[in-house]
PDB file of C-alpha atoms and ligand atoms in Angstrom:
ATOM      1  CA  UNK A   1     101.797  30.373 100.385  1.00 81.00           C
ATOM      2  CA  UNK A   2     100.326  32.612 102.526  1.00 92.00           C
ATOM      3  CA  UNK A   3     103.258  35.772 103.375  1.00 96.00           C
ATOM      4  CA  UNK A   4     102.474  38.812 104.872  1.00 97.00           C
ATOM      5  CA  UNK A   5     102.360  42.298 102.849  1.00 98.00           C
ATOM      6  CA  UNK A   6     103.049  45.763 104.109  1.00 98.00           C
ATOM      7  CA  UNK A   7     102.428  49.342 102.158  1.00 98.00           C
ATOM      8  CA  UNK A   8     104.715  52.247 103.311  1.00 97.00           C
ATOM      9  CA  UNK A   9     103.398  54.855 101.986  1.00 94.00           C
ATOM     10  CA  UNK A  10     103.146  58.998 102.442  1.00 89.00           C
ATOM     11  CA  UNK A  11     100.635  59.396 104.941  1.00 90.00           C
ATOM     12  CA  UNK A  12      99.313  55.344 105.437  1.00 95.00           C
ATOM     13  CA  UNK A  13     100.864  52.042 106.828  1.00 97.00           C
ATOM     14  CA  UNK A  14      98.473  48.829 105.333  1.00 97.00           C
ATOM     15  CA  UNK A  15      99.055  45.469 105.122  1.00 98.00           C
ATOM     16  CA  UNK A  16      97.274  42.141 104.846  1.00 98.00           C
ATOM     17  CA  UNK A  17      98.346  38.214 105.128  1.00 97.00           C
ATOM     18  CA  UNK A  18      98.361  37.502 101.250  1.00 97.00           C
ATOM     19  CA  UNK A  19      97.464  34.204  99.358  1.00 95.00           C
ATOM     20  CA  UNK A  20     100.659  33.566  96.663  1.00 94.00           C
ATOM     21  CA  UNK A  21      98.554  30.788  94.434  1.00 92.00           C
ATOM     22  CA  UNK A  22      95.534  33.438  94.328  1.00 93.00           C
ATOM     23  CA  UNK A  23      97.275  37.087  94.168  1.00 94.00           C
ATOM     24  CA  UNK A  24      94.497  38.091  96.772  1.00 95.00           C
ATOM     25  CA  UNK A  25      94.644  39.577 100.514  1.00 97.00           C
ATOM     26  CA  UNK A  26      92.742  36.385 102.953  1.00 97.00           C
ATOM     27  CA  UNK A  27      91.785  39.475 104.828  1.00 97.00           C
ATOM     28  CA  UNK A  28      90.631  42.940 104.691  1.00 97.00           C
ATOM     29  CA  UNK A  29      93.515  44.891 104.574  1.00 97.00           C
ATOM     30  CA  UNK A  30      94.576  46.984 108.510  1.00 98.00           C
ATOM     31  CA  UNK A  31      95.887  50.859 107.706  1.00 98.00           C
ATOM     32  CA  UNK A  32      97.353  53.410 110.209  1.00 98.00           C
ATOM     33  CA  UNK A  33      98.127  57.063 109.677  1.00 97.00           C
ATOM     34  CA  UNK A  34     102.253  57.078 108.221  1.00 96.00           C
ATOM     35  CA  UNK A  35     104.158  58.897 111.796  1.00 96.00           C
ATOM     36  CA  UNK A  36     105.315  62.670 110.934  1.00 95.00           C
ATOM     37  CA  UNK A  37     107.918  62.827 110.681  1.00 94.00           C
ATOM     38  CA  UNK A  38     108.239  59.154 109.078  1.00 95.00           C
ATOM     39  CA  UNK A  39     111.382  58.197 110.349  1.00 96.00           C
ATOM     40  CA  UNK A  40     112.693  54.747 110.753  1.00 97.00           C
ATOM     41  CA  UNK A  41     112.097  54.305 114.163  1.00 97.00           C
ATOM     42  CA  UNK A  42     108.705  55.187 113.994  1.00 97.00           C
ATOM     43  CA  UNK A  43     108.199  54.074 110.128  1.00 97.00           C
ATOM     44  CA  UNK A  44     109.435  50.715 111.747  1.00 98.00           C
ATOM     45  CA  UNK A  45     107.261  50.377 115.167  1.00 98.00           C
ATOM     46  CA  UNK A  46     104.099  51.523 112.894  1.00 98.00           C
ATOM     47  CA  UNK A  47     104.356  48.438 110.703  1.00 98.00           C
ATOM     48  CA  UNK A  48     105.098  46.203 113.576  1.00 98.00           C
ATOM     49  CA  UNK A  49     101.438  47.305 114.986  1.00 98.00           C
ATOM     50  CA  UNK A  50     100.377  46.255 111.490  1.00 98.00           C
ATOM     51  CA  UNK A  51     101.401  43.045 111.842  1.00 98.00           C
ATOM     52  CA  UNK A  52     100.480  42.156 115.078  1.00 97.00           C
ATOM     53  CA  UNK A  53      97.688  43.465 114.421  1.00 97.00           C
ATOM     54  CA  UNK A  54      96.657  39.768 112.511  1.00 97.00           C
ATOM     55  CA  UNK A  55      99.312  37.956 115.470  1.00 94.00           C
ATOM     56  CA  UNK A  56     100.962  37.036 112.571  1.00 92.00           C
ATOM     57  CA  UNK A  57     104.471  36.825 113.769  1.00 86.00           C
ATOM     58  CA  UNK A  58     108.011  34.482 113.150  1.00 87.00           C
ATOM     59  CA  UNK A  59     106.939  34.224 109.428  1.00 92.00           C
ATOM     60  CA  UNK A  60     108.298  36.014 106.338  1.00 95.00           C
ATOM     61  CA  UNK A  61     107.151  39.449 105.486  1.00 97.00           C
ATOM     62  CA  UNK A  62     107.437  41.906 101.690  1.00 98.00           C
ATOM     63  CA  UNK A  63     107.748  45.818 102.830  1.00 98.00           C
ATOM     64  CA  UNK A  64     107.544  47.935 100.072  1.00 98.00           C
ATOM     65  CA  UNK A  65     109.701  50.949 100.245  1.00 98.00           C
ATOM     66  CA  UNK A  66     108.681  54.519  98.583  1.00 97.00           C
ATOM     67  CA  UNK A  67     112.895  55.145  97.608  1.00 97.00           C
ATOM     68  CA  UNK A  68     115.341  52.936  96.290  1.00 98.00           C
ATOM     69  CA  UNK A  69     116.459  49.947  97.993  1.00 98.00           C
ATOM     70  CA  UNK A  70     119.454  47.668  97.492  1.00 97.00           C
ATOM     71  CA  UNK A  71     120.335  45.069  99.310  1.00 96.00           C
ATOM     72  CA  UNK A  72     117.420  45.000 101.408  1.00 97.00           C
ATOM     73  CA  UNK A  73     119.597  49.314 102.582  1.00 98.00           C
ATOM     74  CA  UNK A  74     117.045  51.806 100.997  1.00 98.00           C
ATOM     75  CA  UNK A  75     118.746  54.339  99.909  1.00 98.00           C
ATOM     76  CA  UNK A  76     117.319  57.849  98.531  1.00 97.00           C
ATOM     77  CA  UNK A  77     114.224  59.449 100.549  1.00 93.00           C
ATOM     78  CA  UNK A  78     112.626  61.753  97.805  1.00 86.00           C
ATOM     79  CA  UNK A  79     108.948  61.685  99.649  1.00 86.00           C
ATOM     80  CA  UNK A  80     109.773  59.805 103.349  1.00 90.00           C
ATOM     81  CA  UNK A  81     112.548  61.206 106.862  1.00 94.00           C
ATOM     82  CA  UNK A  82     116.134  62.193 105.135  1.00 96.00           C
ATOM     83  CA  UNK A  83     117.330  59.871 107.615  1.00 97.00           C
ATOM     84  CA  UNK A  84     116.185  57.066 105.679  1.00 97.00           C
ATOM     85  CA  UNK A  85     118.883  56.330 103.749  1.00 98.00           C
ATOM     86  CA  UNK A  86     121.798  54.163 103.797  1.00 98.00           C
ATOM     87  CA  UNK A  87     120.052  52.991 106.820  1.00 98.00           C
ATOM     88  CA  UNK A  88     119.355  48.491 107.185  1.00 98.00           C
ATOM     89  CA  UNK A  89     116.080  48.301 106.470  1.00 98.00           C
ATOM     90  CA  UNK A  90     115.375  45.068 105.867  1.00 98.00           C
ATOM     91  CA  UNK A  91     116.631  44.596 109.428  1.00 97.00           C
ATOM     92  CA  UNK A  92     115.620  47.225 111.018  1.00 98.00           C
ATOM     93  CA  UNK A  93     112.547  45.369 110.358  1.00 98.00           C
ATOM     94  CA  UNK A  94     114.076  41.851 110.963  1.00 97.00           C
ATOM     95  CA  UNK A  95     114.212  42.855 114.202  1.00 97.00           C
ATOM     96  CA  UNK A  96     111.721  44.348 114.429  1.00 97.00           C
ATOM     97  CA  UNK A  97     109.645  41.911 114.341  1.00 96.00           C
ATOM     98  CA  UNK A  98     111.091  39.142 114.776  1.00 95.00           C
ATOM     99  CA  UNK A  99     110.293  37.741 111.558  1.00 95.00           C
ATOM    100  CA  UNK A 100     112.376  37.287 108.063  1.00 95.00           C
ATOM    101  CA  UNK A 101     112.185  40.709 106.026  1.00 97.00           C
ATOM    102  CA  UNK A 102     112.351  41.626 102.952  1.00 97.00           C
ATOM    103  CA  UNK A 103     112.064  45.505 101.875  1.00 98.00           C
ATOM    104  CA  UNK A 104     111.311  46.228  98.230  1.00 98.00           C
ATOM    105  CA  UNK A 105     110.291  49.485  95.637  1.00 98.00           C
ATOM    106  CA  UNK A 106     106.854  49.907  96.135  1.00 98.00           C
ATOM    107  CA  UNK A 107     106.099  50.698  92.698  1.00 98.00           C
ATOM    108  CA  UNK A 108     108.898  47.319  92.223  1.00 98.00           C
ATOM    109  CA  UNK A 109     106.035  45.557  94.386  1.00 98.00           C
ATOM    110  CA  UNK A 110     103.143  47.512  92.831  1.00 98.00           C
ATOM    111  CA  UNK A 111     104.598  46.146  89.008  1.00 97.00           C
ATOM    112  CA  UNK A 112     105.462  42.530  90.198  1.00 97.00           C
ATOM    113  CA  UNK A 113     102.001  41.705  91.578  1.00 97.00           C
ATOM    114  CA  UNK A 114     100.309  44.197  88.052  1.00 97.00           C
ATOM    115  CA  UNK A 115     102.793  41.308  86.081  1.00 96.00           C
ATOM    116  CA  UNK A 116     101.733  38.335  87.609  1.00 95.00           C
ATOM    117  CA  UNK A 117      98.576  38.543  88.892  1.00 95.00           C
ATOM    118  CA  UNK A 118      96.711  41.733  86.984  1.00 96.00           C
ATOM    119  CA  UNK A 119      97.254  43.744  84.500  1.00 97.00           C
ATOM    120  CA  UNK A 120     100.299  42.709  82.324  1.00 97.00           C
ATOM    121  CA  UNK A 121      99.553  39.407  84.043  1.00 96.00           C
ATOM    122  CA  UNK A 122     101.500  37.093  81.237  1.00 92.00           C
ATOM    123  CA  UNK A 123     102.732  40.420  78.589  1.00 96.00           C
ATOM    124  CA  UNK A 124     106.229  38.823  77.571  1.00 95.00           C
ATOM    125  CA  UNK A 125     109.046  42.334  75.695  1.00 97.00           C
ATOM    126  CA  UNK A 126     109.117  45.202  77.817  1.00 98.00           C
ATOM    127  CA  UNK A 127     106.695  46.065  80.120  1.00 98.00           C
ATOM    128  CA  UNK A 128     106.552  49.756  82.271  1.00 98.00           C
ATOM    129  CA  UNK A 129     104.302  50.741  85.260  1.00 98.00           C
ATOM    130  CA  UNK A 130     104.387  53.391  86.505  1.00 98.00           C
ATOM    131  CA  UNK A 131     102.623  54.779  88.861  1.00 97.00           C
ATOM    132  CA  UNK A 132     101.686  58.060  89.751  1.00 97.00           C
ATOM    133  CA  UNK A 133     100.407  59.701  93.303  1.00 94.00           C
ATOM    134  CA  UNK A 134     101.859  61.509  96.130  1.00 91.00           C
ATOM    135  CA  UNK A 135     105.458  61.018  93.485  1.00 95.00           C
ATOM    136  CA  UNK A 136     105.945  58.868  90.614  1.00 97.00           C
ATOM    137  CA  UNK A 137     107.331  55.989  90.619  1.00 98.00           C
ATOM    138  CA  UNK A 138     108.054  52.201  87.985  1.00 98.00           C
ATOM    139  CA  UNK A 139     108.771  49.540  87.524  1.00 98.00           C
ATOM    140  CA  UNK A 140     110.696  48.322  84.104  1.00 98.00           C
ATOM    141  CA  UNK A 141     110.464  44.494  83.311  1.00 97.00           C
ATOM    142  CA  UNK A 142     111.980  42.763  79.724  1.00 97.00           C
ATOM    143  CA  UNK A 143     109.795  39.089  80.219  1.00 96.00           C
ATOM    144  CA  UNK A 144     108.777  39.850  82.224  1.00 95.00           C
ATOM    145  CA  UNK A 145     112.055  40.450  84.807  1.00 95.00           C
ATOM    146  CA  UNK A 146     112.159  43.564  86.644  1.00 96.00           C
ATOM    147  CA  UNK A 147     114.452  45.484  86.126  1.00 97.00           C
ATOM    148  CA  UNK A 148     114.993  46.737  89.850  1.00 97.00           C
ATOM    149  CA  UNK A 149     115.036  50.282  90.193  1.00 98.00           C
ATOM    150  CA  UNK A 150     114.903  52.552  88.244  1.00 98.00           C
ATOM    151  CA  UNK A 151     113.561  55.709  89.414  1.00 98.00           C
ATOM    152  CA  UNK A 152     111.204  57.011  86.126  1.00 98.00           C
ATOM    153  CA  UNK A 153     109.583  59.276  88.185  1.00 98.00           C
ATOM    154  CA  UNK A 154     112.848  61.677  88.508  1.00 98.00           C
ATOM    155  CA  UNK A 155     113.507  61.594  84.730  1.00 98.00           C
ATOM    156  CA  UNK A 156     113.341  65.812  83.995  1.00 95.00           C
ATOM    157  CA  UNK A 157     110.943  67.297  82.079  1.00 92.00           C
ATOM    158  CA  UNK A 158     111.059  70.324  80.679  1.00 89.00           C
ATOM    159  CA  UNK A 159     113.444  71.270  82.638  1.00 95.00           C
ATOM    160  CA  UNK A 160     111.782  70.459  85.980  1.00 96.00           C
ATOM    161  CA  UNK A 161     111.771  66.768  88.137  1.00 97.00           C
ATOM    162  CA  UNK A 162     109.241  65.223  86.195  1.00 98.00           C
ATOM    163  CA  UNK A 163     107.130  63.511  89.211  1.00 97.00           C
ATOM    164  CA  UNK A 164     107.083  67.340  90.368  1.00 97.00           C
ATOM    165  CA  UNK A 165     104.769  68.012  87.507  1.00 97.00           C
ATOM    166  CA  UNK A 166     102.882  64.961  86.835  1.00 97.00           C
ATOM    167  CA  UNK A 167     102.298  63.235  89.669  1.00 96.00           C
ATOM    168  CA  UNK A 168      99.111  63.696  91.305  1.00 96.00           C
ATOM    169  CA  UNK A 169      99.862  65.412  94.329  1.00 95.00           C
ATOM    170  CA  UNK A 170     101.082  67.547  91.176  1.00 96.00           C
ATOM    171  CA  UNK A 171      97.642  67.732  89.626  1.00 97.00           C
ATOM    172  CA  UNK A 172      95.591  69.059  92.764  1.00 96.00           C
ATOM    173  CA  UNK A 173      98.694  71.562  94.379  1.00 97.00           C
ATOM    174  CA  UNK A 174      97.693  73.284  90.935  1.00 97.00           C
ATOM    175  CA  UNK A 175      94.143  72.013  91.307  1.00 98.00           C
ATOM    176  CA  UNK A 176      94.774  70.908  87.751  1.00 98.00           C
ATOM    177  CA  UNK A 177      91.836  70.186  85.214  1.00 97.00           C
ATOM    178  CA  UNK A 178      92.114  65.978  84.080  1.00 98.00           C
ATOM    179  CA  UNK A 179      92.690  67.526  80.250  1.00 97.00           C
ATOM    180  CA  UNK A 180      95.395  69.688  82.039  1.00 97.00           C
ATOM    181  CA  UNK A 181      97.090  66.936  84.052  1.00 98.00           C
ATOM    182  CA  UNK A 182      96.488  64.382  80.974  1.00 98.00           C
ATOM    183  CA  UNK A 183      99.214  66.959  78.262  1.00 97.00           C
ATOM    184  CA  UNK A 184     101.695  66.398  81.000  1.00 97.00           C
ATOM    185  CA  UNK A 185     101.246  62.874  81.534  1.00 98.00           C
ATOM    186  CA  UNK A 186     101.569  62.348  78.178  1.00 98.00           C
ATOM    187  CA  UNK A 187     104.613  64.315  77.490  1.00 97.00           C
ATOM    188  CA  UNK A 188     106.293  62.410  80.165  1.00 98.00           C
ATOM    189  CA  UNK A 189     104.748  58.894  78.795  1.00 98.00           C
ATOM    190  CA  UNK A 190     106.117  60.108  75.012  1.00 98.00           C
ATOM    191  CA  UNK A 191     109.390  60.616  76.829  1.00 97.00           C
ATOM    192  CA  UNK A 192     109.245  57.469  78.555  1.00 98.00           C
ATOM    193  CA  UNK A 193     108.252  55.817  75.231  1.00 98.00           C
ATOM    194  CA  UNK A 194     111.505  56.713  73.294  1.00 97.00           C
ATOM    195  CA  UNK A 195     113.082  55.959  76.585  1.00 97.00           C
ATOM    196  CA  UNK A 196     112.004  51.851  76.385  1.00 98.00           C
ATOM    197  CA  UNK A 197     110.111  51.325  73.629  1.00 98.00           C
ATOM    198  CA  UNK A 198     108.123  48.877  75.093  1.00 98.00           C
ATOM    199  CA  UNK A 199     104.897  47.354  74.104  1.00 98.00           C
ATOM    200  CA  UNK A 200     102.486  48.109  77.359  1.00 98.00           C
ATOM    201  CA  UNK A 201     102.357  50.929  80.037  1.00 98.00           C
ATOM    202  CA  UNK A 202     100.035  49.852  83.066  1.00 98.00           C
ATOM    203  CA  UNK A 203      99.260  53.103  84.787  1.00 98.00           C
ATOM    204  CA  UNK A 204      98.826  52.342  88.558  1.00 97.00           C
ATOM    205  CA  UNK A 205      98.458  54.486  91.331  1.00 94.00           C
ATOM    206  CA  UNK A 206      95.092  55.197  93.053  1.00 89.00           C
ATOM    207  CA  UNK A 207      94.265  57.182  90.277  1.00 93.00           C
ATOM    208  CA  UNK A 208      93.891  54.420  88.012  1.00 92.00           C
ATOM    209  CA  UNK A 209      90.596  54.201  89.465  1.00 92.00           C
ATOM    210  CA  UNK A 210      89.450  57.767  86.884  1.00 95.00           C
ATOM    211  CA  UNK A 211      91.636  56.283  83.958  1.00 96.00           C
ATOM    212  CA  UNK A 212      88.149  57.285  82.384  1.00 96.00           C
ATOM    213  CA  UNK A 213      89.639  60.527  82.725  1.00 97.00           C
ATOM    214  CA  UNK A 214      92.512  61.294  81.604  1.00 97.00           C
ATOM    215  CA  UNK A 215      93.544  57.676  79.103  1.00 97.00           C
ATOM    216  CA  UNK A 216      91.235  58.275  76.961  1.00 97.00           C
ATOM    217  CA  UNK A 217      92.657  62.096  76.275  1.00 97.00           C
ATOM    218  CA  UNK A 218      96.461  60.459  75.698  1.00 97.00           C
ATOM    219  CA  UNK A 219      98.122  61.116  72.449  1.00 97.00           C
ATOM    220  CA  UNK A 220     101.090  60.230  70.148  1.00 97.00           C
ATOM    221  CA  UNK A 221     102.641  56.680  72.398  1.00 98.00           C
ATOM    222  CA  UNK A 222     101.996  54.161  70.211  1.00 98.00           C
ATOM    223  CA  UNK A 223     102.667  51.881  73.418  1.00 98.00           C
ATOM    224  CA  UNK A 224      98.972  49.997  74.562  1.00 98.00           C
ATOM    225  CA  UNK A 225      97.929  51.983  77.947  1.00 98.00           C
ATOM    226  CA  UNK A 226      96.063  49.839  80.380  1.00 97.00           C
ATOM    227  CA  UNK A 227      94.605  51.128  83.941  1.00 97.00           C
ATOM    228  CA  UNK A 228      96.770  49.105  86.908  1.00 97.00           C
ATOM    229  CA  UNK A 229      93.921  45.620  88.393  1.00 96.00           C
ATOM    230  CA  UNK A 230      95.115  45.553  91.596  1.00 94.00           C
ATOM    231  CA  UNK A 231      94.362  49.779  92.626  1.00 82.00           C
ATOM    232  CA  UNK A 232      95.503  49.393  96.373  1.00 86.00           C
ATOM    233  CA  UNK A 233      96.792  46.010  96.763  1.00 95.00           C
ATOM    234  CA  UNK A 234      99.054  45.698  94.393  1.00 96.00           C
ATOM    235  CA  UNK A 235     101.852  47.092  97.044  1.00 97.00           C
ATOM    236  CA  UNK A 236     100.851  44.908  99.003  1.00 98.00           C
ATOM    237  CA  UNK A 237     100.919  41.783  96.931  1.00 97.00           C
ATOM    238  CA  UNK A 238     104.324  41.970  95.854  1.00 97.00           C
ATOM    239  CA  UNK A 239     105.436  42.760  98.727  1.00 98.00           C
ATOM    240  CA  UNK A 240     104.496  39.454  99.746  1.00 97.00           C
ATOM    241  CA  UNK A 241     105.270  37.957  96.574  1.00 96.00           C
ATOM    242  CA  UNK A 242     108.841  39.235  97.088  1.00 96.00           C
ATOM    243  CA  UNK A 243     109.352  37.716 100.226  1.00 96.00           C
ATOM    244  CA  UNK A 244     107.605  34.891  99.423  1.00 92.00           C
ATOM    245  CA  UNK A 245     110.589  34.370  96.556  1.00 87.00           C
ATOM    246  CA  UNK A 246     113.186  34.860  98.730  1.00 77.00           C
ATOM    247  CA  UNK A 247     112.601  32.604 101.326  1.00 73.00           C
ATOM    248  CA  UNK A 248     113.891  30.562 102.655  1.00 59.00           C
ATOM    249  CA  UNK A 249     116.611  33.281 102.657  1.00 57.00           C
ATOM    250  CA  UNK A 250     116.031  36.991 103.031  1.00 53.00           C
ATOM    251  CA  UNK A 251     116.873  38.697 106.248  1.00 56.00           C
ATOM    252  CA  UNK A 252     116.056  37.217 110.132  1.00 48.00           C
ATOM    253  CA  UNK A 253     117.023  39.263 113.752  1.00 44.00           C
ATOM    254  CA  UNK A 254     120.555  38.230 114.541  1.00 36.00           C
TER     255      UNK A 254
HETATM  256  C1  LIG B 301     110.330  57.755  95.006  1.00 95.51           C
HETATM  257  C2  LIG B 301     109.789  56.527  94.032  1.00 95.51           C
HETATM  258  C3  LIG B 301     108.526  55.872  94.480  1.00 95.51           C
HETATM  259  C4  LIG B 301     107.698  56.442  94.173  1.00 95.51           C
HETATM  260  C5  LIG B 301     106.234  56.015  94.262  1.00 95.51           C
HETATM  261  C6  LIG B 301     109.380  58.724  94.199  1.00 95.51           C
HETATM  262  O1  LIG B 301     109.790  59.678  94.961  1.00 95.51           O
HETATM  263  O2  LIG B 301     111.854  58.130  94.064  1.00 95.51           O
HETATM  264  O3  LIG B 301     111.589  55.323  94.178  1.00 95.51           O
HETATM  265  O4  LIG B 301     108.757  54.132  94.131  1.00 95.51           O
HETATM  266  O5  LIG B 301     107.928  57.958  94.679  1.00 95.51           O
HETATM  267  O6  LIG B 301     106.542  56.422  95.384  1.00 95.51           O
END
């Protein structure tokens, strides 16, 4: 089955049709800049443009969101416009796209993709995927089953919201060396390990492409640590997976 996946990020909104039997995009993804301010209305219009670029209509669409999503409603908005809090995002997008829509947290989507097609494929036990980017996203799995919206990026680390210290945005803004940033990531992983004792950490986000620069520097973590494999496409693939799984019972435009 082919399902369309859209990944809403702080800087770009990208999408492509996904072949769910292989977990691969069936066409090159199309990306537009995230409108600023990233209000629900403006973002919904951009999502529509991305989907329309493929002539996709009427069939299921999965969409990621960089915040908590419960039953299609967005509950937090750490790195997008605050107007998203309390919005029926699935209903808004279903109406705008004229298609059934499933919305889920961006890191949860990336986690689903890595769990079924990528670095954590077939892994049992507790697996924690962390995405490092503008914020830190998390996806927690027990025997392959997702516990959604864990938001581990907002754990407290040395008196700070962890993502303000250990995200790649913090690395860039503070111009931290790889070694300095790796020490912060290490402290963060040690903390998450105390809480969940995972067997495997999957490190995602754009920085997973540069894993060799910082993963070898991390010590004191018992769990295996591996970079994500789907790179930039994990969100799109995971969004499509969620929409495919919800079908034929997703949000359908009234
Ligand atoms: C948000 C999470 C999101 C992560 C990555 C955090 O600030 O609270 O929901 O998964 O950023 O985008």
